[in-house]
PDB file of C-alpha atoms in Angstrom:
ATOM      1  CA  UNK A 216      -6.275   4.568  -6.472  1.00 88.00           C
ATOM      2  CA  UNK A 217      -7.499   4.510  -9.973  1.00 93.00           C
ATOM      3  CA  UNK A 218      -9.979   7.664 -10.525  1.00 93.00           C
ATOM      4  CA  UNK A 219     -12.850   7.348 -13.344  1.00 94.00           C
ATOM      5  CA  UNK A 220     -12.442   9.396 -16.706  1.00 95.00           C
ATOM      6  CA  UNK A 221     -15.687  11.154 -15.557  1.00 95.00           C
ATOM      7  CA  UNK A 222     -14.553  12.460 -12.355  1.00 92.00           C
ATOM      8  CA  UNK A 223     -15.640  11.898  -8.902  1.00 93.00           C
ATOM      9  CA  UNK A 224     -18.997  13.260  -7.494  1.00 92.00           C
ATOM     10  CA  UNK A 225     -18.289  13.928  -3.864  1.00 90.00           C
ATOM     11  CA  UNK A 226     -15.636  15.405  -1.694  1.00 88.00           C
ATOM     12  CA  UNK A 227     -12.499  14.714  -1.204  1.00 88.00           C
ATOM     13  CA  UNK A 228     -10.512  15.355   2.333  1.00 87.00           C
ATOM     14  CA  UNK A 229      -7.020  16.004   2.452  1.00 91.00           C
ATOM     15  CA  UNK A 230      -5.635  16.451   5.830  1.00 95.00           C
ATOM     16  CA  UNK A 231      -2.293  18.146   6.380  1.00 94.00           C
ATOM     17  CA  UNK A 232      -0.339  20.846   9.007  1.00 95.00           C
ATOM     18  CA  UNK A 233      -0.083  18.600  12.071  1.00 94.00           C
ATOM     19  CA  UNK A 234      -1.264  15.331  10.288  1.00 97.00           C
ATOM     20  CA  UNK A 235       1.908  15.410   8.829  1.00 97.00           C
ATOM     21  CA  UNK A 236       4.137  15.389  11.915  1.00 96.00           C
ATOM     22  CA  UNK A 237       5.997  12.066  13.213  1.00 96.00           C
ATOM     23  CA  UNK A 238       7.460  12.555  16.323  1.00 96.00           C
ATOM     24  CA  UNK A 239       9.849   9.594  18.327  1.00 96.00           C
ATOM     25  CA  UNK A 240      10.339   8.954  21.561  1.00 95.00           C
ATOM     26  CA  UNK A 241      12.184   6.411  22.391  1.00 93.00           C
ATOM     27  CA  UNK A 242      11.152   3.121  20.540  1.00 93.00           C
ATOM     28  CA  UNK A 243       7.467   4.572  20.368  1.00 96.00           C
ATOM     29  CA  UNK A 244       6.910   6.405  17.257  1.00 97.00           C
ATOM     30  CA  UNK A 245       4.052   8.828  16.654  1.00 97.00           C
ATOM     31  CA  UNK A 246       3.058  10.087  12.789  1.00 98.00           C
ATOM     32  CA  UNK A 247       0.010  11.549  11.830  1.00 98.00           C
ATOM     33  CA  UNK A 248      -1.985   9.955   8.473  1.00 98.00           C
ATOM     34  CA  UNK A 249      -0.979  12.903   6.046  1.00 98.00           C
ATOM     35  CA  UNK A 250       3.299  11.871   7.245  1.00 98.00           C
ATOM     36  CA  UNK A 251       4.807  11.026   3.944  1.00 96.00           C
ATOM     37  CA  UNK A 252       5.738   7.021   4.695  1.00 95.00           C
ATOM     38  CA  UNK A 253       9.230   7.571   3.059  1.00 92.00           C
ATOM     39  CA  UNK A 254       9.630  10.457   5.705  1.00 93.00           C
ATOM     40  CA  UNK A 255       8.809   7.895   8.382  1.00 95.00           C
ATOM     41  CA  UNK A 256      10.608   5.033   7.384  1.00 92.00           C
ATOM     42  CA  UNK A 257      13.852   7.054   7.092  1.00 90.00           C
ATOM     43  CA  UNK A 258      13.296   8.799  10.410  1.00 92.00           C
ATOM     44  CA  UNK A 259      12.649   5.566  12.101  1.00 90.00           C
ATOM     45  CA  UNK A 260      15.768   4.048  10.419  1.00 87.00           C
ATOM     46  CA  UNK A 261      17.988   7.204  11.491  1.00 87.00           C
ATOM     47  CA  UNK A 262      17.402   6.503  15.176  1.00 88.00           C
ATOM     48  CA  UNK A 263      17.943   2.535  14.282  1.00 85.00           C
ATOM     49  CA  UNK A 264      14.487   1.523  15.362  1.00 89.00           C
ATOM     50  CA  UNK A 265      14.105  -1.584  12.790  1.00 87.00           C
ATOM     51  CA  UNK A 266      10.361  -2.415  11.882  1.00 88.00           C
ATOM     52  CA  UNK A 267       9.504  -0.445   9.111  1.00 92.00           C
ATOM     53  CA  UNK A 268      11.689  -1.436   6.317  1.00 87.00           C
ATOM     54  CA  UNK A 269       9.123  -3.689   4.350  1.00 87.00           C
ATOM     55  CA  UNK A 270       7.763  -0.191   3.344  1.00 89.00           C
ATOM     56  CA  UNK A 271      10.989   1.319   1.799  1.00 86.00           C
ATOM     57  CA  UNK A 272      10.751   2.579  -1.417  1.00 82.00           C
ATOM     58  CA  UNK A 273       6.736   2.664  -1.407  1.00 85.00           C
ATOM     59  CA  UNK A 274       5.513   6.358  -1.629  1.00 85.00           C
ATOM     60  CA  UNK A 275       2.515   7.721  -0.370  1.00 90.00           C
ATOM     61  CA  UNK A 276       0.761   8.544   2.950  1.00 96.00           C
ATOM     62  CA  UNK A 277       1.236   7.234   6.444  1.00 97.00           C
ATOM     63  CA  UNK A 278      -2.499   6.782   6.960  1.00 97.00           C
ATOM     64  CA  UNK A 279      -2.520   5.515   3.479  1.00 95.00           C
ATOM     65  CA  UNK A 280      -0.110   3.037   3.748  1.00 96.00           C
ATOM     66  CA  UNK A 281      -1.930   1.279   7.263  1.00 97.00           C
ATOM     67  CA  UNK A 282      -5.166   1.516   5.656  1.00 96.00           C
ATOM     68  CA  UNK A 283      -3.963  -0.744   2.637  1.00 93.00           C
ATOM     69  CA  UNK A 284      -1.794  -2.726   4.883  1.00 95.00           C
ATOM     70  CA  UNK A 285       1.257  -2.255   3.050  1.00 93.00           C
ATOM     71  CA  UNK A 286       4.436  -3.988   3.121  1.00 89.00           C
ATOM     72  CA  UNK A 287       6.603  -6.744   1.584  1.00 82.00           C
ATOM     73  CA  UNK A 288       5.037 -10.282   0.417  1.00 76.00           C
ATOM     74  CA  UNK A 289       6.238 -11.225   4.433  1.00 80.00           C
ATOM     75  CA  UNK A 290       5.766  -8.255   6.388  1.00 88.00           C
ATOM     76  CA  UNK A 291       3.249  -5.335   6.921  1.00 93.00           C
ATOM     77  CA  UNK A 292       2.767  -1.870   8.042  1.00 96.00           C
ATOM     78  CA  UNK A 293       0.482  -3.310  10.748  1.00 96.00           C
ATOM     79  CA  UNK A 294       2.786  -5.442  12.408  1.00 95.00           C
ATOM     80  CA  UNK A 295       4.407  -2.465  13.928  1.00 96.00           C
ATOM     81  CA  UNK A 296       1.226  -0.191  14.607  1.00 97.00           C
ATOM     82  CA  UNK A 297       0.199  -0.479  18.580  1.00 97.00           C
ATOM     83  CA  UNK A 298      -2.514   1.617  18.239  1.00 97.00           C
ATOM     84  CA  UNK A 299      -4.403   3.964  15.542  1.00 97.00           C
ATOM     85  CA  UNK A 300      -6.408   7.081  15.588  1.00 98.00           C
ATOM     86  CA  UNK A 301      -9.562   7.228  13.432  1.00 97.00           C
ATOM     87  CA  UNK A 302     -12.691   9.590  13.281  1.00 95.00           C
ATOM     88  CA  UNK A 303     -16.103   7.021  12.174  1.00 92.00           C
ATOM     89  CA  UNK A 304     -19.513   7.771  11.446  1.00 90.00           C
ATOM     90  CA  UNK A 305     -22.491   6.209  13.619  1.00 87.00           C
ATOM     91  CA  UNK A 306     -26.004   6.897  13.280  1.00 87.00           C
ATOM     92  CA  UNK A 307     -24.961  10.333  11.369  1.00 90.00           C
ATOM     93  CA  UNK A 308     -22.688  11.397  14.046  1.00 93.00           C
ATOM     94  CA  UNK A 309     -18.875  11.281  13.473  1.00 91.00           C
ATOM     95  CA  UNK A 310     -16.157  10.945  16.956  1.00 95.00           C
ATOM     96  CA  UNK A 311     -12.834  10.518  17.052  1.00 96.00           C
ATOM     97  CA  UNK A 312     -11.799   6.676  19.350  1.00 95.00           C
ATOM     98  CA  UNK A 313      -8.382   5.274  19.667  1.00 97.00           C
ATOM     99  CA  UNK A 314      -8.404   1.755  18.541  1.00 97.00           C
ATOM    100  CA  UNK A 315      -5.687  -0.908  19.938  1.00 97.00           C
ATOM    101  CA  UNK A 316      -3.639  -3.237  17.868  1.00 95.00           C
ATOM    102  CA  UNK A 317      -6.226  -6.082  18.733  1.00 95.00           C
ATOM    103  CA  UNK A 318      -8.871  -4.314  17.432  1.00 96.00           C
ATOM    104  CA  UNK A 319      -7.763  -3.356  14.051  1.00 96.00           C
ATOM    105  CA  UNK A 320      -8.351  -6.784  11.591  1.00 96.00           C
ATOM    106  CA  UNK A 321      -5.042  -6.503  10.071  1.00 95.00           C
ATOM    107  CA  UNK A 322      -4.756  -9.181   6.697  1.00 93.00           C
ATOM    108  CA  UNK A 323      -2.647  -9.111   3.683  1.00 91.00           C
ATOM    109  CA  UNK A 324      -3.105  -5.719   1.887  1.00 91.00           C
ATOM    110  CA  UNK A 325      -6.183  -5.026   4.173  1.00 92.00           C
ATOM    111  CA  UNK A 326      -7.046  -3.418   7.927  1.00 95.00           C
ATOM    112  CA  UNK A 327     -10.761  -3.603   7.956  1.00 94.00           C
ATOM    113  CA  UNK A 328     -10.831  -0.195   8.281  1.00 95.00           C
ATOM    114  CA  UNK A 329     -13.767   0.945   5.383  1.00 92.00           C
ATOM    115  CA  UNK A 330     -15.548   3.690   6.587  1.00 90.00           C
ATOM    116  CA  UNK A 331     -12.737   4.972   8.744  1.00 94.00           C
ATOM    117  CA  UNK A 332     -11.168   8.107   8.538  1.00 95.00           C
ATOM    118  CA  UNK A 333      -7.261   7.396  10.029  1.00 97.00           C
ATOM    119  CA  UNK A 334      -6.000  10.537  11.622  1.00 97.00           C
ATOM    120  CA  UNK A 335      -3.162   8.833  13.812  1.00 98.00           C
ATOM    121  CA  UNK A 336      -0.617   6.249  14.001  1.00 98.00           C
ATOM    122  CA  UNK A 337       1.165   5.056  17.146  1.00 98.00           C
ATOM    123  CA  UNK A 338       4.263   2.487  16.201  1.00 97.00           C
ATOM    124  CA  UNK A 339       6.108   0.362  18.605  1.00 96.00           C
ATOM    125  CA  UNK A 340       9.155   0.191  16.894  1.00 92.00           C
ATOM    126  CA  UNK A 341      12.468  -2.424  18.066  1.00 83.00           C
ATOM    127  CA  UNK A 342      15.136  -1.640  19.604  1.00 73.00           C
ATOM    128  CA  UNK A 343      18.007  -3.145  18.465  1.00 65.00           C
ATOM    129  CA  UNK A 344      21.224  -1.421  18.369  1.00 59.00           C
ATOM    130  CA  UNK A 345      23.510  -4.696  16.274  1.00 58.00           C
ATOM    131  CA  UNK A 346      21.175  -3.639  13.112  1.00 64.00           C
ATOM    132  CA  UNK A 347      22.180  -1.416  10.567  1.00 70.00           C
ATOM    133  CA  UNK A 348      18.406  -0.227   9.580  1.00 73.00           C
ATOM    134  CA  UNK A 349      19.602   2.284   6.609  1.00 70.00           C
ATOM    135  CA  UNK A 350      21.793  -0.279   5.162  1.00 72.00           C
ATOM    136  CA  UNK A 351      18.961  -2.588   5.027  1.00 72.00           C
ATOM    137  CA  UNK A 352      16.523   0.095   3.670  1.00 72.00           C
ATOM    138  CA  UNK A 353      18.865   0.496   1.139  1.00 71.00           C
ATOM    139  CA  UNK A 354      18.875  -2.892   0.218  1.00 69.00           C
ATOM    140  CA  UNK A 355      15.552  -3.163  -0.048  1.00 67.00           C
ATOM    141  CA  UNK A 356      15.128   0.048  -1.721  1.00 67.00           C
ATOM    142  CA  UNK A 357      17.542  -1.483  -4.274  1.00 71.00           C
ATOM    143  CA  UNK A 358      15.784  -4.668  -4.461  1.00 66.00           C
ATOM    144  CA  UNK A 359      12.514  -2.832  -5.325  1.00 64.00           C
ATOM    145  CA  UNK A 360      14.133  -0.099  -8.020  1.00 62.00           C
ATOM    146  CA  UNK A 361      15.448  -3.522  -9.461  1.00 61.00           C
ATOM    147  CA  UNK A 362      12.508  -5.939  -9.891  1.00 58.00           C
ATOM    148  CA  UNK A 363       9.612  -3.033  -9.806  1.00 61.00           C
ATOM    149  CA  UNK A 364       8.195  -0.560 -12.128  1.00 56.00           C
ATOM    150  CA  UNK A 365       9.359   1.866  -9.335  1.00 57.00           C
ATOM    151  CA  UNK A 366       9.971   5.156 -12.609  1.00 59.00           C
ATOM    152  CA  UNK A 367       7.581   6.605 -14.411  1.00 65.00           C
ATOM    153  CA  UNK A 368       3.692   6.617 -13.446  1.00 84.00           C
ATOM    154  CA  UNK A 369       1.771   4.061 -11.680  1.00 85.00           C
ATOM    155  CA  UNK A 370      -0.580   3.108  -9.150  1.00 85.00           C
ATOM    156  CA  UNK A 371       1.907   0.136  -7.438  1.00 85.00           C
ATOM    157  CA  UNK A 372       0.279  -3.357  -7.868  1.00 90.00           C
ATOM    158  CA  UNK A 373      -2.521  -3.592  -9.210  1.00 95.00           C
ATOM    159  CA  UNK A 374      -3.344  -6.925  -7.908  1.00 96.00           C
ATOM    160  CA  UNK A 375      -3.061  -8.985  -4.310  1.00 93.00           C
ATOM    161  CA  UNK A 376      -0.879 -11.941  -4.458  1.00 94.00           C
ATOM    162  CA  UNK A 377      -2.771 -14.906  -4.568  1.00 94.00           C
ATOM    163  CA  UNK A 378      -1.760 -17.439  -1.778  1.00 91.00           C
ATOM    164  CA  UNK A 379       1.768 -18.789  -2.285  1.00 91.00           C
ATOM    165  CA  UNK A 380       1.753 -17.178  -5.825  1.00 94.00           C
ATOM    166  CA  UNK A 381       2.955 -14.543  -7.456  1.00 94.00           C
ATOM    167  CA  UNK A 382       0.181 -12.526  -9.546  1.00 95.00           C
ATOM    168  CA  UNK A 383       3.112 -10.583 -11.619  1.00 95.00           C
ATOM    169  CA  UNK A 384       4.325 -14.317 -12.776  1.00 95.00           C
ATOM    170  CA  UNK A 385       0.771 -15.145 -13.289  1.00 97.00           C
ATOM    171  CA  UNK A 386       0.532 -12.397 -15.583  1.00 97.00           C
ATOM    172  CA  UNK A 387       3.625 -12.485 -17.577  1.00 96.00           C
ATOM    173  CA  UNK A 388       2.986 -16.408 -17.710  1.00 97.00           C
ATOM    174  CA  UNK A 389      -0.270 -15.694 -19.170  1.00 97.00           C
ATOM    175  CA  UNK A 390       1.998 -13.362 -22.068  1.00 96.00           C
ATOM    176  CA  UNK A 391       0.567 -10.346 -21.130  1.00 97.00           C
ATOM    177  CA  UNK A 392       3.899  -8.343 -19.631  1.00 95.00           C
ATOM    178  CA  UNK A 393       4.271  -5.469 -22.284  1.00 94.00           C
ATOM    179  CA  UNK A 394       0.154  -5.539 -23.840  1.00 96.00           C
ATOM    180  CA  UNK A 395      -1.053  -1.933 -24.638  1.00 96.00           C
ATOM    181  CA  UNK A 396      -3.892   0.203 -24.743  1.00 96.00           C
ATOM    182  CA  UNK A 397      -4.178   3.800 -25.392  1.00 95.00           C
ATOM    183  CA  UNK A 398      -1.354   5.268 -23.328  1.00 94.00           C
ATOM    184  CA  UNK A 399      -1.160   2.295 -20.830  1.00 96.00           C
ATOM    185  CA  UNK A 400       0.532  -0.304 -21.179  1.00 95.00           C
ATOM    186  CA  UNK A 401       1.474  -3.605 -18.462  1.00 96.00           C
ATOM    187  CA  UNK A 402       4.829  -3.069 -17.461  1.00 93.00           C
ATOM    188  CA  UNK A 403       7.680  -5.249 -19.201  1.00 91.00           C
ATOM    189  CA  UNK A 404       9.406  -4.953 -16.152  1.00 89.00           C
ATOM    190  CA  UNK A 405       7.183  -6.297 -13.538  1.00 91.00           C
ATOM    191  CA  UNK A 406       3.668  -7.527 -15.282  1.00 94.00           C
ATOM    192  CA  UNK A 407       1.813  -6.207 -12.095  1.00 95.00           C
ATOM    193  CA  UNK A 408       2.137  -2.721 -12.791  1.00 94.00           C
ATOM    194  CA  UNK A 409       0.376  -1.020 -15.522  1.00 95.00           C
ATOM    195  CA  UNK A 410       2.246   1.961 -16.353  1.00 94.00           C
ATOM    196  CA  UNK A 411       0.875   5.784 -17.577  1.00 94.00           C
ATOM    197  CA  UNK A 412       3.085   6.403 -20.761  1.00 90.00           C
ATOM    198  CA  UNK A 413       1.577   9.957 -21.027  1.00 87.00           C
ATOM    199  CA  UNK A 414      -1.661  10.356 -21.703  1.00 92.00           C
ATOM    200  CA  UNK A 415      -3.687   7.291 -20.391  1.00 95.00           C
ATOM    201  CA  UNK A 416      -7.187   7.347 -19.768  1.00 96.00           C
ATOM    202  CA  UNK A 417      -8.547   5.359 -16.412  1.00 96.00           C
ATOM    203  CA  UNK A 418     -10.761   3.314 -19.015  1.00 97.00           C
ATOM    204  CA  UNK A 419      -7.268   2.312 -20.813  1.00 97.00           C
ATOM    205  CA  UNK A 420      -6.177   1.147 -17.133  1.00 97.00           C
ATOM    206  CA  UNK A 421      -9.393  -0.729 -16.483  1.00 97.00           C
ATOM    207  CA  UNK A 422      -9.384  -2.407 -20.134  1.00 97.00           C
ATOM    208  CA  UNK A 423      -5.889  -4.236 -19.322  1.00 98.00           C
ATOM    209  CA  UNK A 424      -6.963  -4.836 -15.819  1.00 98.00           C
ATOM    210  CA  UNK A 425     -10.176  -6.793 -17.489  1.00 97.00           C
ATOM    211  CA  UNK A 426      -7.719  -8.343 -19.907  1.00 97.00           C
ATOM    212  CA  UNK A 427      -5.470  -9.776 -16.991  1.00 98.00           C
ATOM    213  CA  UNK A 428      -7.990 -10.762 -14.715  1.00 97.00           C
ATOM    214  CA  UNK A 429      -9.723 -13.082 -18.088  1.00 97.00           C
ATOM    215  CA  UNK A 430      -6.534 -14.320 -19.149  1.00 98.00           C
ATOM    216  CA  UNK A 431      -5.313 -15.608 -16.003  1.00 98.00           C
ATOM    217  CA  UNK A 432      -8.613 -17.206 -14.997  1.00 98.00           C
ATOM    218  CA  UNK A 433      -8.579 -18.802 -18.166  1.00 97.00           C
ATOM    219  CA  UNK A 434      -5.240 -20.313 -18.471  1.00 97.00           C
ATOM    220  CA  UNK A 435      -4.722 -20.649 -14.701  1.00 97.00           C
ATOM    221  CA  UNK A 436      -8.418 -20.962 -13.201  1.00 97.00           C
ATOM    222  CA  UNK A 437      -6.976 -18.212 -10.427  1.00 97.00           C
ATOM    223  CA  UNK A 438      -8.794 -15.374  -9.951  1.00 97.00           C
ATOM    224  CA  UNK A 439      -6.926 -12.007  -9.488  1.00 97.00           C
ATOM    225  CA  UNK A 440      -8.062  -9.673  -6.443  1.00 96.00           C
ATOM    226  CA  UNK A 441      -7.511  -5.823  -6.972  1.00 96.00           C
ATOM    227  CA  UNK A 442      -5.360  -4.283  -4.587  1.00 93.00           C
ATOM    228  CA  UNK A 443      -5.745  -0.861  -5.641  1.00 92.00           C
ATOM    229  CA  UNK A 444      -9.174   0.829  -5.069  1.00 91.00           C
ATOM    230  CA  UNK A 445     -11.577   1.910  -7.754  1.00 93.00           C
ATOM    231  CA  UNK A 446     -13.181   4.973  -7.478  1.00 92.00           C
TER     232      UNK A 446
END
């Protein structure tokens, strides 16, 4: 999420104490929103449930991480959630329903869930007892430290692959991998991270985002999708 200079007029909720628990029974696994997804991922993977590991090495929030849909370019979060529990308003009134895997519109870095407020997560993990599920963490962990802007502080990527493309390639085709602005500048690692040197301001963020988003349309008539959320 990419906060305004000026602030945010309205509340913000941060749950925590038992929304942080994950709890695993068997295959099923249990975490409430405020669980810390490296937490999960490395408790599923210590019990050798595989299903999880297209979110190693992402930080963040369980609750977080499903509402964003996160994953790899092939897999997501949401193909392992069997069921999720969310508090929505109605006609003023808020209540708490339990929502089934065919009910939540999982797409690429989306679960339709705007307006939600994701208290719950119910996984229903694998169970297979040839994989090694830390050493492939690890591996992907690795794979991420080595082709990501994983150091230093960012937001993750700041755009949605367009389909069958790459919008990092996009970028750095366009020559924009390294351009700066105040204290942000697009990462020379990976050009779809924009990284905080110090003392960037959200309107240094947004002025690079601008810059991508004309470039590439210009060079490459694609249009760039934000993945991160504006606020």
């Amino acid at each position: 999420m990419l906060f305004s200079d000026k602030g945010y007029d309205g509340a913000v909720i941060k749950l925590t104490g038992e929304f942080s628990a994950v709890n695993i029974k068997g295959n099923e696994v249990a975490a409430g929103a405020a669980a810390a997804l490296p937490a999960l991922v490395k408790a599923a993977a210590e019990k050798n449930l595989p299903g999880l590991e297209c979110c190693a090495g992402i930080p963040g929030t369980v609750g977080g991480a499903v509402f964003g849909n996160a994953g790899s370019a092939e897999k997501w979060i949401g193909d392992a959630v069997s069921e999720l529990t969310v508090w929505s308003v109605e006609r003023g009134v808020w209540s708490e329903r339990i929502l089934k895997r065919d009910e939540i519109p999982f797409q690429y870095r989306s679960s339709g869930l705007e307006g939600c407020i994701i208290t719950k997560v119910n996984f229903l993990l694998k169970n297979e007892l040839e994989k090694d599920v830390l050493k492939e963490i690890n591996e992907a962990i690795e794979k991420r430290i080595k082709s990501q802007s994983v150091g230093g502080s960012n937001a993750g990527c700041i755009f949605k692959n367009p389909a069958g493309l790459s919008a990092g390639k996009l970028i750095d085709d366009a020559g924009l991998k390294g351009k700066k602005k105040g204290g942000a500048e697009i990462s020379k690692v990976h050009a779809n991270f924009i990284i905080n040197n110090g003392n960037a301001k959200a309107s240094d963020v947004l002025d690079l985002i601008y810059a991508a988003r004309k470039t590439v349309k210009e060079k490459f008539n694609i249009d760039l999708e934000l993945e991160i959320k504006i606020v």
